[in-house]
Amino acid sequence: MALLERWLSEARSAAEPQPDALAFVTTGADGRPSARTVSLKRVEDDALVFTSALWTRKAREIEANPLVALLFHWPTLGRQIHVAGRAAVAERALAVELFSERELSHRVQTLVSRQGTSIEDIEPLRARHAHLMRVLEAPPECPPDWGAIRVVPEAVEFWSQASDRMHDRVLFEQAGEGWRRSRLAP
C-alpha cells in the first residue's frame, strides 16, 4: 500500500489528469463484467475507499459477488496499477464523513439524481439542481442510501511502461499475514 500511495502522489505531482480516477470492475449475476470510472477517496493501511449510492448496479453486484478489480492508469507517466480484491460497504460513519467532504454541487446532485435510472430528459434534473443550489440554507446531510465502499486488495500489480515493450511488472499477492512479491514477464 505504501508503494501504491507513492505512485498516486507522483501522479498528482506530475499533474496527471484525474490521478485519483480508476476503473472499477464488478461482475453481475449473469457473469457479465461491468466497468465504470470512480474516484478514489482514501487509501487506508489495508484498503482503498470510494463512495457510491447504494442503489446502483455496482453496489448490488458487490453484494452478490464481492470479488472486484480496480485499474489506475496514468498514461503520461506510463504506469498502471491493477488491484484484485474484495469489496464491501464500509461503516456508516465513514460514508457520512466522506459525503461531507464532497463539493456542495456534488452533494446536491446526489439528492437530485438517482444515478443509473432511466430518465426521459435531463433538463428537469438540471433545473432542480440549480433551484436547490439557490435555496439551500445548509449543506445536505448524507442520504441513508449513500455509502463508502472499501476494497481490500488480495493482489496488486505495478506496471511500468518501457519503450522497448519490455514493461516492468511487479506483482504483490497476499500470502497469509504478509505479501509475496514476484516479477512478471512483459
Tab-separated table of C-alpha atoms in Angstrom:
chain	number	residue	atom	x	y	z
A	1	MET	CA	0.000	0.000	0.000
A	2	ALA	CA	2.946	2.320	0.618
A	3	LEU	CA	4.099	1.883	-2.984
A	4	LEU	CA	0.558	2.478	-4.234
A	5	GLU	CA	0.390	5.711	-2.220
A	6	ARG	CA	3.780	6.783	-3.585
A	7	TRP	CA	2.659	6.211	-7.179
A	8	LEU	CA	-0.562	8.148	-6.507
A	9	SER	CA	1.464	11.009	-5.060
A	10	GLU	CA	3.772	11.006	-8.072
A	11	ALA	CA	0.768	11.061	-10.429
A	12	ARG	CA	-0.645	14.066	-8.561
A	13	SER	CA	2.744	15.834	-8.631
A	14	ALA	CA	3.127	15.171	-12.352
A	15	ALA	CA	-0.219	16.914	-12.952
A	16	GLU	CA	-1.620	13.686	-14.383
A	17	PRO	CA	-5.245	14.412	-15.348
A	18	GLN	CA	-7.571	12.952	-12.713
A	19	PRO	CA	-4.877	10.985	-10.847
A	20	ASP	CA	-7.432	9.549	-8.390
A	21	ALA	CA	-9.686	8.148	-11.130
A	22	LEU	CA	-9.771	4.395	-11.533
A	23	ALA	CA	-11.726	1.784	-13.422
A	24	PHE	CA	-13.825	-0.289	-11.026
A	25	VAL	CA	-14.979	-3.682	-12.309
A	26	THR	CA	-17.708	-5.848	-10.792
A	27	THR	CA	-19.497	-8.936	-12.078
A	28	GLY	CA	-23.245	-9.287	-12.475
A	29	ALA	CA	-25.308	-12.324	-11.536
A	30	ASP	CA	-25.122	-13.414	-15.182
A	31	GLY	CA	-21.308	-13.426	-15.017
A	32	ARG	CA	-21.019	-10.361	-17.251
A	33	PRO	CA	-18.323	-7.897	-16.117
A	34	SER	CA	-19.292	-4.275	-15.634
A	35	ALA	CA	-16.764	-1.419	-15.538
A	36	ARG	CA	-17.071	2.231	-14.611
A	37	THR	CA	-14.747	5.034	-13.529
A	38	VAL	CA	-14.818	6.112	-9.877
A	39	SER	CA	-12.693	8.463	-7.777
A	40	LEU	CA	-10.529	7.117	-5.008
A	41	LYS	CA	-11.353	8.903	-1.769
A	42	ARG	CA	-8.876	7.356	0.624
A	43	VAL	CA	-6.049	4.863	0.968
A	44	GLU	CA	-6.123	3.032	4.295
A	45	ASP	CA	-3.481	0.697	5.706
A	46	ASP	CA	-5.149	-2.313	4.114
A	47	ALA	CA	-7.849	-0.955	1.807
A	48	LEU	CA	-8.882	1.511	-0.892
A	49	VAL	CA	-12.066	3.526	-0.355
A	50	PHE	CA	-14.507	5.259	-2.696
A	51	THR	CA	-18.150	6.298	-2.377
A	52	SER	CA	-21.331	5.345	-4.167
A	53	ALA	CA	-25.059	5.431	-3.964
A	54	LEU	CA	-26.099	2.064	-2.566
A	55	TRP	CA	-28.956	1.512	-5.048
A	56	THR	CA	-26.584	1.418	-8.039
A	57	ARG	CA	-25.704	-1.591	-10.136
A	58	LYS	CA	-22.175	-1.648	-8.701
A	59	ALA	CA	-23.490	-1.783	-5.127
A	60	ARG	CA	-25.910	-4.605	-5.996
A	61	GLU	CA	-23.160	-6.521	-7.781
A	62	ILE	CA	-20.758	-6.125	-4.832
A	63	GLU	CA	-23.431	-7.518	-2.521
A	64	ALA	CA	-23.892	-10.556	-4.774
A	65	ASN	CA	-20.193	-11.060	-5.548
A	66	PRO	CA	-17.574	-9.102	-3.576
A	67	LEU	CA	-14.696	-10.028	-5.919
A	68	VAL	CA	-13.715	-6.890	-7.829
A	69	ALA	CA	-10.904	-5.398	-9.888
A	70	LEU	CA	-9.567	-1.846	-9.951
A	71	LEU	CA	-7.293	-0.235	-12.525
A	72	PHE	CA	-5.409	3.038	-12.176
A	73	HIS	CA	-3.935	4.269	-15.479
A	74	TRP	CA	-1.587	7.227	-15.736
A	75	PRO	CA	-0.683	7.414	-19.444
A	76	THR	CA	1.663	10.406	-19.228
A	77	LEU	CA	3.711	8.547	-16.600
A	78	GLY	CA	3.479	5.210	-18.433
A	79	ARG	CA	2.159	3.490	-15.315
A	80	GLN	CA	-0.759	1.324	-14.241
A	81	ILE	CA	-1.771	-0.354	-11.025
A	82	HIS	CA	-4.127	-3.315	-11.177
A	83	VAL	CA	-5.817	-4.374	-7.929
A	84	ALA	CA	-7.846	-7.550	-7.385
A	85	GLY	CA	-9.669	-7.821	-4.092
A	86	ARG	CA	-12.871	-7.966	-2.093
A	87	ALA	CA	-15.302	-5.084	-1.761
A	88	ALA	CA	-17.818	-4.355	0.975
A	89	VAL	CA	-19.902	-1.446	2.147
A	90	ALA	CA	-18.000	0.307	4.934
A	91	GLU	CA	-19.361	1.625	8.218
A	92	ARG	CA	-21.939	4.422	8.054
A	93	ALA	CA	-19.688	6.921	9.877
A	94	LEU	CA	-17.152	6.764	7.034
A	95	ALA	CA	-19.861	7.391	4.428
A	96	VAL	CA	-21.079	10.441	6.377
A	97	GLU	CA	-17.524	11.770	6.733
A	98	LEU	CA	-16.711	11.357	3.045
A	99	PHE	CA	-20.068	12.792	1.934
A	100	SER	CA	-19.352	15.939	3.955
A	101	GLU	CA	-16.051	16.333	2.064
A	102	ARG	CA	-17.752	16.384	-1.347
A	103	GLU	CA	-18.190	19.668	-3.173
A	104	LEU	CA	-21.594	21.194	-2.397
A	105	SER	CA	-22.786	20.822	-6.003
A	106	HIS	CA	-21.907	17.119	-5.914
A	107	ARG	CA	-23.839	16.616	-2.689
A	108	VAL	CA	-26.866	18.344	-4.202
A	109	GLN	CA	-26.558	16.238	-7.363
A	110	THR	CA	-26.849	13.153	-5.153
A	111	LEU	CA	-30.217	14.420	-3.922
A	112	VAL	CA	-31.469	15.264	-7.404
A	113	SER	CA	-30.466	12.266	-9.493
A	114	ARG	CA	-30.928	8.523	-8.953
A	115	GLN	CA	-27.731	7.504	-10.738
A	116	GLY	CA	-28.277	4.880	-13.399
A	117	THR	CA	-32.064	5.054	-13.516
A	118	SER	CA	-33.855	5.635	-16.807
A	119	ILE	CA	-34.962	9.229	-17.495
A	120	GLU	CA	-36.753	10.918	-20.379
A	121	ASP	CA	-34.965	14.282	-20.184
A	122	ILE	CA	-32.023	15.635	-18.193
A	123	GLU	CA	-33.288	19.237	-18.123
A	124	PRO	CA	-35.716	18.780	-15.187
A	125	LEU	CA	-32.818	17.369	-13.151
A	126	ARG	CA	-30.638	20.341	-14.081
A	127	ALA	CA	-33.422	22.745	-13.146
A	128	ARG	CA	-33.969	21.052	-9.772
A	129	HIS	CA	-30.219	21.072	-9.096
A	130	ALA	CA	-29.967	24.789	-9.929
A	131	HIS	CA	-33.014	25.540	-7.754
A	132	LEU	CA	-31.609	23.664	-4.765
A	133	MET	CA	-28.217	25.348	-5.174
A	134	ARG	CA	-30.023	28.721	-4.913
A	135	VAL	CA	-32.338	27.965	-1.988
A	136	LEU	CA	-30.452	25.559	0.277
A	137	GLU	CA	-29.602	27.241	3.545
A	138	ALA	CA	-27.251	24.472	4.699
A	139	PRO	CA	-25.400	21.634	3.013
A	140	PRO	CA	-27.494	18.484	2.713
A	141	GLU	CA	-26.988	15.576	5.097
A	142	CYS	CA	-25.619	12.300	3.818
A	143	PRO	CA	-28.556	10.314	2.410
A	144	PRO	CA	-29.215	6.964	4.106
A	145	ASP	CA	-28.684	5.154	0.793
A	146	TRP	CA	-25.233	6.657	0.221
A	147	GLY	CA	-22.203	4.656	1.269
A	148	ALA	CA	-18.476	4.177	1.327
A	149	ILE	CA	-17.088	1.112	-0.413
A	150	ARG	CA	-13.929	-0.454	0.959
A	151	VAL	CA	-11.818	-2.704	-1.268
A	152	VAL	CA	-9.286	-4.924	0.490
A	153	PRO	CA	-6.625	-5.957	-2.030
A	154	GLU	CA	-5.612	-9.590	-2.452
A	155	ALA	CA	-3.247	-8.877	-5.371
A	156	VAL	CA	-1.674	-5.638	-6.628
A	157	GLU	CA	0.311	-5.376	-9.853
A	158	PHE	CA	2.506	-2.363	-10.601
A	159	TRP	CA	3.157	-1.915	-14.333
A	160	SER	CA	5.753	0.489	-15.771
A	161	GLN	CA	5.898	1.142	-19.488
A	162	ALA	CA	9.156	0.667	-21.387
A	163	SER	CA	9.855	1.986	-24.882
A	164	ASP	CA	11.166	-1.446	-25.977
A	165	ARG	CA	7.873	-3.066	-24.807
A	166	MET	CA	9.779	-4.897	-22.045
A	167	HIS	CA	7.398	-3.429	-19.491
A	168	ASP	CA	8.274	-3.858	-15.835
A	169	ARG	CA	5.568	-5.763	-13.940
A	170	VAL	CA	5.794	-6.376	-10.213
A	171	LEU	CA	3.056	-8.395	-8.530
A	172	PHE	CA	2.281	-8.435	-4.815
A	173	GLU	CA	-0.056	-11.228	-3.680
A	174	GLN	CA	-1.450	-11.655	-0.218
A	175	ALA	CA	0.192	-14.636	1.474
A	176	GLY	CA	-1.095	-15.271	4.979
A	177	GLU	CA	-0.246	-12.254	7.146
A	178	GLY	CA	2.097	-10.720	4.574
A	179	TRP	CA	2.662	-10.244	0.878
A	180	ARG	CA	4.587	-12.315	-1.658
A	181	ARG	CA	6.429	-10.310	-4.344
A	182	SER	CA	7.186	-11.592	-7.842
A	183	ARG	CA	8.182	-10.104	-11.174
A	184	LEU	CA	6.118	-10.959	-14.265
A	185	ALA	CA	7.320	-11.162	-17.840
A	186	PRO	CA	6.094	-8.278	-20.014
